[in-house]
PDB file of C-alpha atoms in Angstrom:
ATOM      1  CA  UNK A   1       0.000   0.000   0.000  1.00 52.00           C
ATOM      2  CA  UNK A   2       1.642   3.556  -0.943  1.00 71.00           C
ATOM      3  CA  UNK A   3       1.891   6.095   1.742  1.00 86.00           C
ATOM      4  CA  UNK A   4      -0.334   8.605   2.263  1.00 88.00           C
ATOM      5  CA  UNK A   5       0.230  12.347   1.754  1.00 93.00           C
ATOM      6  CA  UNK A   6       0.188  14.531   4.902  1.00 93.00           C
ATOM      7  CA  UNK A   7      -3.090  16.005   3.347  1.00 94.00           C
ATOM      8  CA  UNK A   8      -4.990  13.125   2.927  1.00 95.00           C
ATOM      9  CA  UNK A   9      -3.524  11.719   6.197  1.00 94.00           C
ATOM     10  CA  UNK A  10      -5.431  14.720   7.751  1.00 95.00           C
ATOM     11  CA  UNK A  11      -8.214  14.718   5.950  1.00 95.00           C
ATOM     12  CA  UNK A  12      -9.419  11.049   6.901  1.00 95.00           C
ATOM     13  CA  UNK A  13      -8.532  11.843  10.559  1.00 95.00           C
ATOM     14  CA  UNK A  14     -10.741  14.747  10.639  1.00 95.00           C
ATOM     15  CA  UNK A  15     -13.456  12.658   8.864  1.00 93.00           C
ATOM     16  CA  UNK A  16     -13.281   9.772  10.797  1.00 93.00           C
ATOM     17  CA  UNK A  17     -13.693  12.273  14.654  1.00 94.00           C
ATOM     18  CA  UNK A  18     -16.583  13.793  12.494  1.00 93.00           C
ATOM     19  CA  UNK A  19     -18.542  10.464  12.391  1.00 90.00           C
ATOM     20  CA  UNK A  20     -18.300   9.820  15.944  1.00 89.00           C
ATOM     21  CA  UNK A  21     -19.601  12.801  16.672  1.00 88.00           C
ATOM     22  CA  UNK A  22     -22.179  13.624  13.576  1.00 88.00           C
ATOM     23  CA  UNK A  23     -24.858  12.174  15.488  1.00 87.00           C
ATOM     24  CA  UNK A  24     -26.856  12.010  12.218  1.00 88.00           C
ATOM     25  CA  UNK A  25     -26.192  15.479  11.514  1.00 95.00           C
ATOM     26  CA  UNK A  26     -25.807  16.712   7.734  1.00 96.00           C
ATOM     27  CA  UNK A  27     -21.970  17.668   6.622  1.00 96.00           C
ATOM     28  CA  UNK A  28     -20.618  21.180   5.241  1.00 97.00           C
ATOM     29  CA  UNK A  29     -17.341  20.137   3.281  1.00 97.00           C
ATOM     30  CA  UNK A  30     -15.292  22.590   2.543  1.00 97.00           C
ATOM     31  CA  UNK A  31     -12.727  22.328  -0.467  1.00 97.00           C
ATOM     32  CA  UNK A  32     -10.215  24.822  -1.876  1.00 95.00           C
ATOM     33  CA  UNK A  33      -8.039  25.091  -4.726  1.00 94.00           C
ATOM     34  CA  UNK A  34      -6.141  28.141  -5.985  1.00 92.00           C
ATOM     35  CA  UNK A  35      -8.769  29.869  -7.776  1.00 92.00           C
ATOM     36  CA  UNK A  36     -11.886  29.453  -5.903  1.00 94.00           C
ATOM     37  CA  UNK A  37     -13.467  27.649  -2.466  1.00 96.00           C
ATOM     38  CA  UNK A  38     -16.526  25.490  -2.554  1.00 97.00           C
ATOM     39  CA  UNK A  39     -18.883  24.289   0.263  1.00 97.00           C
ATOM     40  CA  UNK A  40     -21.694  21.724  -0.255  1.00 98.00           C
ATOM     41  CA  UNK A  41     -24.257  20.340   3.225  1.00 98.00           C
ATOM     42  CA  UNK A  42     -24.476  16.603   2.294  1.00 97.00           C
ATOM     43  CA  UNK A  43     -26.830  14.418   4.126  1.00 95.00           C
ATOM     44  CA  UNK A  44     -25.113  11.108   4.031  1.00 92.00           C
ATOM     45  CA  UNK A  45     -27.453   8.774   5.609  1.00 91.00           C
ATOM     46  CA  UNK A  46     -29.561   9.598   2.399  1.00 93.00           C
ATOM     47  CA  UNK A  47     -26.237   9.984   0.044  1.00 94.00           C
ATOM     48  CA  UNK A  48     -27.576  13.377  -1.130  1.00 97.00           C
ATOM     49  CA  UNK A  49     -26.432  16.819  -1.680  1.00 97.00           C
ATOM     50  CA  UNK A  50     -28.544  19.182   0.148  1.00 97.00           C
ATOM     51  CA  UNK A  51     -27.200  22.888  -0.594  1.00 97.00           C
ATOM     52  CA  UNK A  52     -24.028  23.512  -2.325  1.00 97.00           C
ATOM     53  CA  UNK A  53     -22.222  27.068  -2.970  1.00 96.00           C
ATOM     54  CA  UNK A  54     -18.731  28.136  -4.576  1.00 95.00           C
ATOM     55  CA  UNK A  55     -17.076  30.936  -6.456  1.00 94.00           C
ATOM     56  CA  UNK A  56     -17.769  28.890  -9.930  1.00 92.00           C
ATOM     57  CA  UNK A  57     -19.634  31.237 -12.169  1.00 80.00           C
ATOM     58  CA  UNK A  58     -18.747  35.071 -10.242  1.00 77.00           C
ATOM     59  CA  UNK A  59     -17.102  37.091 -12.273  1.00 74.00           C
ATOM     60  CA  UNK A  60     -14.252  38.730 -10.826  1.00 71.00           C
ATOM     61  CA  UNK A  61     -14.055  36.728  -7.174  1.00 72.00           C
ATOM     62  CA  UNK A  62     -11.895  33.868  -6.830  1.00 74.00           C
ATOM     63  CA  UNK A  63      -9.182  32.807  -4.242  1.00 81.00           C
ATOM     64  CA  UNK A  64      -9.287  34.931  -1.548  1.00 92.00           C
ATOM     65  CA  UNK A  65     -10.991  35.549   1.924  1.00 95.00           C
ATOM     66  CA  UNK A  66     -13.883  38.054   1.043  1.00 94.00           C
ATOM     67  CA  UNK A  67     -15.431  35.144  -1.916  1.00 94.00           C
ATOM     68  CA  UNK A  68     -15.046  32.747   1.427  1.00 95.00           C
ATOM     69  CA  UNK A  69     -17.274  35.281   2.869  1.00 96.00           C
ATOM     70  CA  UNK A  70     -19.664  35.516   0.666  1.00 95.00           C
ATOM     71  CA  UNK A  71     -19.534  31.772  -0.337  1.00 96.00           C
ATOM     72  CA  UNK A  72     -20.172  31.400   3.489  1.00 97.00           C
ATOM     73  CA  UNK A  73     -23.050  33.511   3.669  1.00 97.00           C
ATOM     74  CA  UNK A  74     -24.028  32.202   0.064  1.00 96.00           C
ATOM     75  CA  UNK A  75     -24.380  28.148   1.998  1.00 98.00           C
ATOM     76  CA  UNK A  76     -26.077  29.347   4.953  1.00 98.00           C
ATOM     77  CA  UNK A  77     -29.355  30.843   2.750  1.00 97.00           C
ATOM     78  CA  UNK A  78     -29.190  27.836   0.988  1.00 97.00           C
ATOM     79  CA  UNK A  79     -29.524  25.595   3.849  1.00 97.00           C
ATOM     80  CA  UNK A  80     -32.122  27.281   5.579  1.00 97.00           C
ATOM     81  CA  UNK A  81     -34.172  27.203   2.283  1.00 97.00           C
ATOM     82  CA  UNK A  82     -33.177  23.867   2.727  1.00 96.00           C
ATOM     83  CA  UNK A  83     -34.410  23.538   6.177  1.00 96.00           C
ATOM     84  CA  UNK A  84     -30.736  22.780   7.794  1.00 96.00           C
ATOM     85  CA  UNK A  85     -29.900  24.553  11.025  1.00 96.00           C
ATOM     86  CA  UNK A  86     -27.334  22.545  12.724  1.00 96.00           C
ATOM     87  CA  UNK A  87     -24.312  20.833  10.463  1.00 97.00           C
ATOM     88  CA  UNK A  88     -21.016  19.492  11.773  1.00 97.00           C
ATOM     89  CA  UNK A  89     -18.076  20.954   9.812  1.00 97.00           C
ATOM     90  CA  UNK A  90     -15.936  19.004   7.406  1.00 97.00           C
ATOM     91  CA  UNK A  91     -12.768  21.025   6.558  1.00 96.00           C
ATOM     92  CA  UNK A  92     -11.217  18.035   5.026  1.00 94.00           C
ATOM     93  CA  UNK A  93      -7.366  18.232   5.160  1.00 94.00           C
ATOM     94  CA  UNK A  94      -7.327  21.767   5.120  1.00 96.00           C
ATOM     95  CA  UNK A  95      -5.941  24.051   8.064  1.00 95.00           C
ATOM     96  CA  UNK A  96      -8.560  26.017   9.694  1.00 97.00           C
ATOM     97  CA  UNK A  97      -7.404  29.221   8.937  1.00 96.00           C
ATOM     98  CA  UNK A  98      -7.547  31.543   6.121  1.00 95.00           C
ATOM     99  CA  UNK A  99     -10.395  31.240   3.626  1.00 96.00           C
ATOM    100  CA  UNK A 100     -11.594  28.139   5.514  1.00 97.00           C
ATOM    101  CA  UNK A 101     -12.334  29.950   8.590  1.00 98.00           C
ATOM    102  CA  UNK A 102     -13.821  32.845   7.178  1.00 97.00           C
ATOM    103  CA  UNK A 103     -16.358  30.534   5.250  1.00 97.00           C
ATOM    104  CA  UNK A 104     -16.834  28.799   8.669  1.00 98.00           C
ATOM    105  CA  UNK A 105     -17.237  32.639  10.284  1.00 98.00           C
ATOM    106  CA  UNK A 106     -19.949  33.559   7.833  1.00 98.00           C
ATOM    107  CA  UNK A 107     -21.876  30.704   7.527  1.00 98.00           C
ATOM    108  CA  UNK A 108     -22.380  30.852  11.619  1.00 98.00           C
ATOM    109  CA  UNK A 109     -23.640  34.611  10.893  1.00 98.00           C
ATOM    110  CA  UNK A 110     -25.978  33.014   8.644  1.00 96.00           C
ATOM    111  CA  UNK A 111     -27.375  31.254  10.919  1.00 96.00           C
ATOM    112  CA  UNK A 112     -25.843  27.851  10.999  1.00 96.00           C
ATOM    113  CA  UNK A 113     -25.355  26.014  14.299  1.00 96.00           C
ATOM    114  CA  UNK A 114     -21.538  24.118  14.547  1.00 94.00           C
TER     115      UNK A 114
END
């Protein structure tokens, strides 16, 4: 078996705490790349994706911590439309700083509970 990168090392760690502790719960992923952030509530008892939001399509935003903002605030509407209040947060391997955390910042002033 090859060895595992230090990302993906991280990333099943933080997924494997997350489904002790899900309790049922629906999961906001969070991925990144270098031009633009993506966040998507997936209920996977059911296998589905519930909201999703990202940069894709917005002229003129891309990699940086206001379109994590906005993407933020973009997943929380979406879930509440959705009728999600309460989520457990899946940053993958990423650190939880930066863009990540000021997706995670905005969809709390959205109104979602993690």
């Amino acid at each position: 078996m090859a060895k595992l990168s230090l990302f993906e090392r991280r990333r099943r760690r933080v997924r494997t705490a997350l489904k002790s502790v899900s309790g049922g719960k629906p999961r906001l992923s969070v991925h990144r790349t270098g031009q633009h952030i993506y966040a998507q509530i997936i209920d996977d008892a059911a296998g589905k994706t519930v909201a999703a939001a990202s940069t894709l399509g917005v002229k003129g935003s891309g990699a940086n911590v206001e379109a994590a903002k906005k993407v933020g605030s973009d997943i929380a509407a979406a879930a509440k439309k959705a009728g999600v209040t309460t989520v457990v947060f899946d940053r993958g391997g990423f650190l939880f700083h930066g863009r990540v955390k000021a997706l995670a910042d905005a969809a709390r002033e959205g109104g979602l509970e993690f």
